[in-house]
Structures are given as structure tokens and as C-alpha cells.
Amino acid sequence: GRAIAEMLAAHGCSVVVAARHEKDCHAVADQITKSGKGKALGMAADVRRFEDCQRIIDAAVSNFGSLDILVNNAGIGGFSAVEKMEVTHWDRVIATNLSSLFYCSHAALPHLKRRGGWIINGLGGKGILLSAWVPDGIARMIDAAGDLPEFAHVSPGRSAA
């Protein structure tokens, strides 16, 4: 997430850096702002909760005037055999890797459709189980209305077939 935020800021984007731990997101946002490469806002949020996703989007719009790019980058793993995996761990994986993608996209779409924005779904190594099919499935659900914003799916460390 840090590298994505830094790259977007270096290219003139104002960014909201969200993480579960306040010190982490504020450290990245402060570093971006102090570097003079862009504007950044850090905020603690848990993207497994829709209310927090809505709060992130609202903060971006109220602080920077619009929303042009949503980067869905949350992902966890720790996969094991089904019979050995705790149900609570499965719930955390689904909430982080799947529900957060839907929640953030749902909150962002009204703003992205207004200006023709982008959704970038980045599920790399930790989210490898869901990265193959979830972003495309979410994109198809959104496109059911016929006014899909631009999408990009990024899976670092994986090659396209």
C-alpha cells in the first residue's frame, strides 16, 4: 500500500492512506506530505466494516474535492487444509479479501461514475486465493448498470495466462 500511495502522490494525486493501525497510516501520509510530492491524509479504518469504507471515501471527497481512483489493496492469507482452518480465520479472510472490495467499491462508485474514475484491485500474494476471480466478478456486478468505470486488476508475483 505504501508504494502505491507514494507513486500516486508523485504523479500529482492527493491520497488517503487507510490502515487498521493509526500510526501506520499517519506515518505514510506524513512522509508523503513532508516530501513535497503530494497531499496525503492518513486515517485508521477497518475495511471489513462498510461504515469505515464509507468514511474513507467521504474523507477523500471532503478533503480533496473529488474521487478519481480507488485502490482496493487489502488482503490476508494463511491458508491451510479446510479441516484444519478455524472458521473464524475463514471469516476474516472473506471479510478482508472479498467484502472489503465490495464495500469500498460500493461507497466509491457514485463519485467515480461522475468523473470517469478508476478502480484498481490489487490482490497479490496474501490474497492469491481470491485474486483470480473476485475482482472480475465484482467488475461484472458493477457493469450490470452499464456505466462501469475503468478497472485494473493487479496481482504482483503472478503471471497472466
Tab-separated table of C-alpha atoms in Angstrom:
chain	number	residue	atom	x	y	z
A	1	GLY	CA	0.000	0.000	0.000
A	2	ARG	CA	2.803	2.435	0.844
A	3	ALA	CA	4.428	2.130	-2.582
A	4	ILE	CA	1.100	2.655	-4.347
A	5	ALA	CA	0.317	5.767	-2.276
A	6	GLU	CA	3.802	7.183	-2.861
A	7	MET	CA	3.621	6.537	-6.607
A	8	LEU	CA	0.184	8.124	-6.963
A	9	ALA	CA	1.270	11.163	-4.930
A	10	ALA	CA	4.454	11.505	-7.017
A	11	HIS	CA	2.208	11.716	-10.087
A	12	GLY	CA	0.092	14.519	-8.634
A	13	CYS	CA	-2.675	12.601	-6.895
A	14	SER	CA	-3.894	13.508	-3.442
A	15	VAL	CA	-4.204	10.279	-1.470
A	16	VAL	CA	-5.997	8.890	1.560
A	17	VAL	CA	-3.868	6.277	3.282
A	18	ALA	CA	-6.064	3.947	5.324
A	19	ALA	CA	-4.926	1.147	7.604
A	20	ARG	CA	-6.204	-0.592	10.702
A	21	HIS	CA	-3.423	0.887	12.829
A	22	GLU	CA	-3.445	4.660	13.133
A	23	LYS	CA	0.311	5.034	13.460
A	24	ASP	CA	0.911	3.147	10.200
A	25	CYS	CA	-1.374	5.234	8.005
A	26	HIS	CA	-0.326	8.523	9.583
A	27	ALA	CA	3.372	7.702	9.157
A	28	VAL	CA	2.912	7.086	5.419
A	29	ALA	CA	0.702	10.146	4.934
A	30	ASP	CA	3.118	12.371	6.878
A	31	GLN	CA	6.075	11.097	4.851
A	32	ILE	CA	4.289	11.823	1.563
A	33	THR	CA	3.283	15.318	2.683
A	34	LYS	CA	6.737	16.171	4.089
A	35	SER	CA	8.412	15.002	0.875
A	36	GLY	CA	6.547	17.725	-1.018
A	37	LYS	CA	5.467	15.205	-3.649
A	38	GLY	CA	1.771	15.373	-2.893
A	39	LYS	CA	-1.054	15.740	-0.424
A	40	ALA	CA	-1.959	12.852	1.837
A	41	LEU	CA	-4.397	12.135	4.621
A	42	GLY	CA	-3.912	9.212	6.997
A	43	MET	CA	-6.846	7.595	8.722
A	44	ALA	CA	-7.395	4.477	10.761
A	45	ALA	CA	-10.109	2.261	9.312
A	46	ASP	CA	-11.114	-1.374	9.143
A	47	VAL	CA	-12.198	-2.130	5.574
A	48	ARG	CA	-14.039	-5.211	6.820
A	49	ARG	CA	-16.708	-2.744	8.014
A	50	PHE	CA	-18.838	-0.911	5.438
A	51	GLU	CA	-19.126	2.158	7.675
A	52	ASP	CA	-15.342	2.551	7.698
A	53	CYS	CA	-15.180	2.190	3.907
A	54	GLN	CA	-17.816	4.895	3.520
A	55	ARG	CA	-15.866	7.099	5.943
A	56	ILE	CA	-12.684	6.704	3.843
A	57	ILE	CA	-14.480	7.719	0.649
A	58	ASP	CA	-16.245	10.634	2.365
A	59	ALA	CA	-12.896	11.861	3.735
A	60	ALA	CA	-11.305	11.766	0.280
A	61	VAL	CA	-14.130	13.773	-1.267
A	62	SER	CA	-14.419	16.298	1.569
A	63	ASN	CA	-10.652	16.867	1.841
A	64	PHE	CA	-9.699	16.775	-1.840
A	65	GLY	CA	-12.911	17.698	-3.680
A	66	SER	CA	-13.404	14.523	-5.710
A	67	LEU	CA	-12.538	10.858	-6.068
A	68	ASP	CA	-10.860	9.662	-9.247
A	69	ILE	CA	-9.114	6.426	-8.250
A	70	LEU	CA	-9.994	3.707	-5.749
A	71	VAL	CA	-7.259	1.212	-4.906
A	72	ASN	CA	-8.557	-1.933	-3.203
A	73	ASN	CA	-5.380	-3.387	-1.740
A	74	ALA	CA	-6.360	-5.199	1.462
A	75	GLY	CA	-5.619	-8.899	1.609
A	76	ILE	CA	-4.721	-11.613	4.083
A	77	GLY	CA	-3.925	-15.290	3.738
A	78	GLY	CA	-2.658	-18.047	5.948
A	79	PHE	CA	-4.366	-20.801	4.042
A	80	SER	CA	-4.474	-24.376	5.249
A	81	ALA	CA	-6.454	-27.539	4.684
A	82	VAL	CA	-10.168	-26.893	5.146
A	83	GLU	CA	-10.496	-29.310	8.055
A	84	LYS	CA	-7.627	-27.571	9.883
A	85	MET	CA	-8.670	-23.968	9.281
A	86	GLU	CA	-10.567	-22.240	12.041
A	87	VAL	CA	-13.931	-20.898	10.902
A	88	THR	CA	-13.105	-17.527	12.459
A	89	HIS	CA	-9.981	-17.301	10.288
A	90	TRP	CA	-12.039	-18.081	7.170
A	91	ASP	CA	-14.449	-15.306	8.158
A	92	ARG	CA	-11.545	-12.829	8.455
A	93	VAL	CA	-10.165	-13.865	5.034
A	94	ILE	CA	-13.541	-13.407	3.331
A	95	ALA	CA	-14.211	-10.106	5.118
A	96	THR	CA	-10.783	-8.735	4.220
A	97	ASN	CA	-10.312	-10.108	0.706
A	98	LEU	CA	-13.874	-10.068	-0.583
A	99	SER	CA	-16.251	-7.946	1.473
A	100	SER	CA	-13.821	-5.016	1.691
A	101	LEU	CA	-13.511	-4.927	-2.093
A	102	PHE	CA	-17.303	-4.771	-2.425
A	103	TYR	CA	-17.734	-2.242	0.422
A	104	CYS	CA	-15.116	0.194	-0.880
A	105	SER	CA	-16.322	-0.121	-4.483
A	106	HIS	CA	-19.927	0.379	-3.378
A	107	ALA	CA	-19.047	3.540	-1.453
A	108	ALA	CA	-16.809	4.916	-4.229
A	109	LEU	CA	-18.901	4.247	-7.327
A	110	PRO	CA	-21.206	7.287	-7.166
A	111	HIS	CA	-18.120	9.537	-7.177
A	112	LEU	CA	-16.162	7.536	-9.747
A	113	LYS	CA	-19.041	7.432	-12.203
A	114	ARG	CA	-19.397	11.209	-12.042
A	115	ARG	CA	-15.876	11.810	-13.332
A	116	GLY	CA	-14.998	8.587	-15.129
A	117	GLY	CA	-12.619	7.251	-12.482
A	118	TRP	CA	-10.668	4.058	-11.972
A	119	ILE	CA	-10.887	1.101	-9.616
A	120	ILE	CA	-7.611	-0.746	-9.147
A	121	ASN	CA	-7.919	-4.111	-7.420
A	122	GLY	CA	-4.562	-5.269	-6.115
A	123	LEU	CA	-4.647	-8.687	-4.507
A	124	GLY	CA	-1.180	-10.140	-4.510
A	125	GLY	CA	0.470	-12.964	-2.643
A	126	LYS	CA	-1.613	-12.759	0.538
A	127	GLY	CA	-4.878	-12.653	-1.375
A	128	ILE	CA	-3.917	-15.191	-4.004
A	129	LEU	CA	-6.948	-17.436	-3.481
A	130	LEU	CA	-9.397	-14.694	-4.348
A	131	SER	CA	-7.303	-12.676	-6.791
A	132	ALA	CA	-8.054	-14.914	-9.736
A	133	TRP	CA	-11.815	-14.490	-9.774
A	134	VAL	CA	-13.103	-11.922	-7.307
A	135	PRO	CA	-12.045	-8.650	-8.998
A	136	ASP	CA	-13.520	-9.723	-12.318
A	137	GLY	CA	-16.715	-10.869	-10.606
A	138	ILE	CA	-17.091	-7.544	-8.786
A	139	ALA	CA	-16.446	-5.706	-12.065
A	140	ARG	CA	-19.207	-7.683	-13.784
A	141	MET	CA	-21.628	-6.926	-10.938
A	142	ILE	CA	-20.885	-3.210	-11.209
A	143	ASP	CA	-21.127	-3.274	-15.006
A	144	ALA	CA	-24.668	-4.634	-14.778
A	145	ALA	CA	-25.734	-0.975	-14.736
A	146	GLY	CA	-23.811	-0.382	-17.991
A	147	ASP	CA	-21.718	2.523	-16.702
A	148	LEU	CA	-18.627	0.761	-15.424
A	149	PRO	CA	-15.605	2.902	-14.555
A	150	GLU	CA	-12.200	1.740	-15.756
A	151	PHE	CA	-10.826	-1.307	-13.923
A	152	ALA	CA	-7.360	-2.708	-13.461
A	153	HIS	CA	-6.520	-5.933	-11.666
A	154	VAL	CA	-3.006	-6.212	-10.285
A	155	SER	CA	-1.598	-9.400	-8.807
A	156	PRO	CA	2.097	-8.904	-8.017
A	157	GLY	CA	4.133	-12.055	-8.373
A	158	ARG	CA	1.600	-13.755	-10.622
A	159	SER	CA	1.743	-14.048	-14.382
A	160	ALA	CA	-1.239	-13.712	-16.656
A	161	ALA	CA	-2.349	-16.805	-18.536
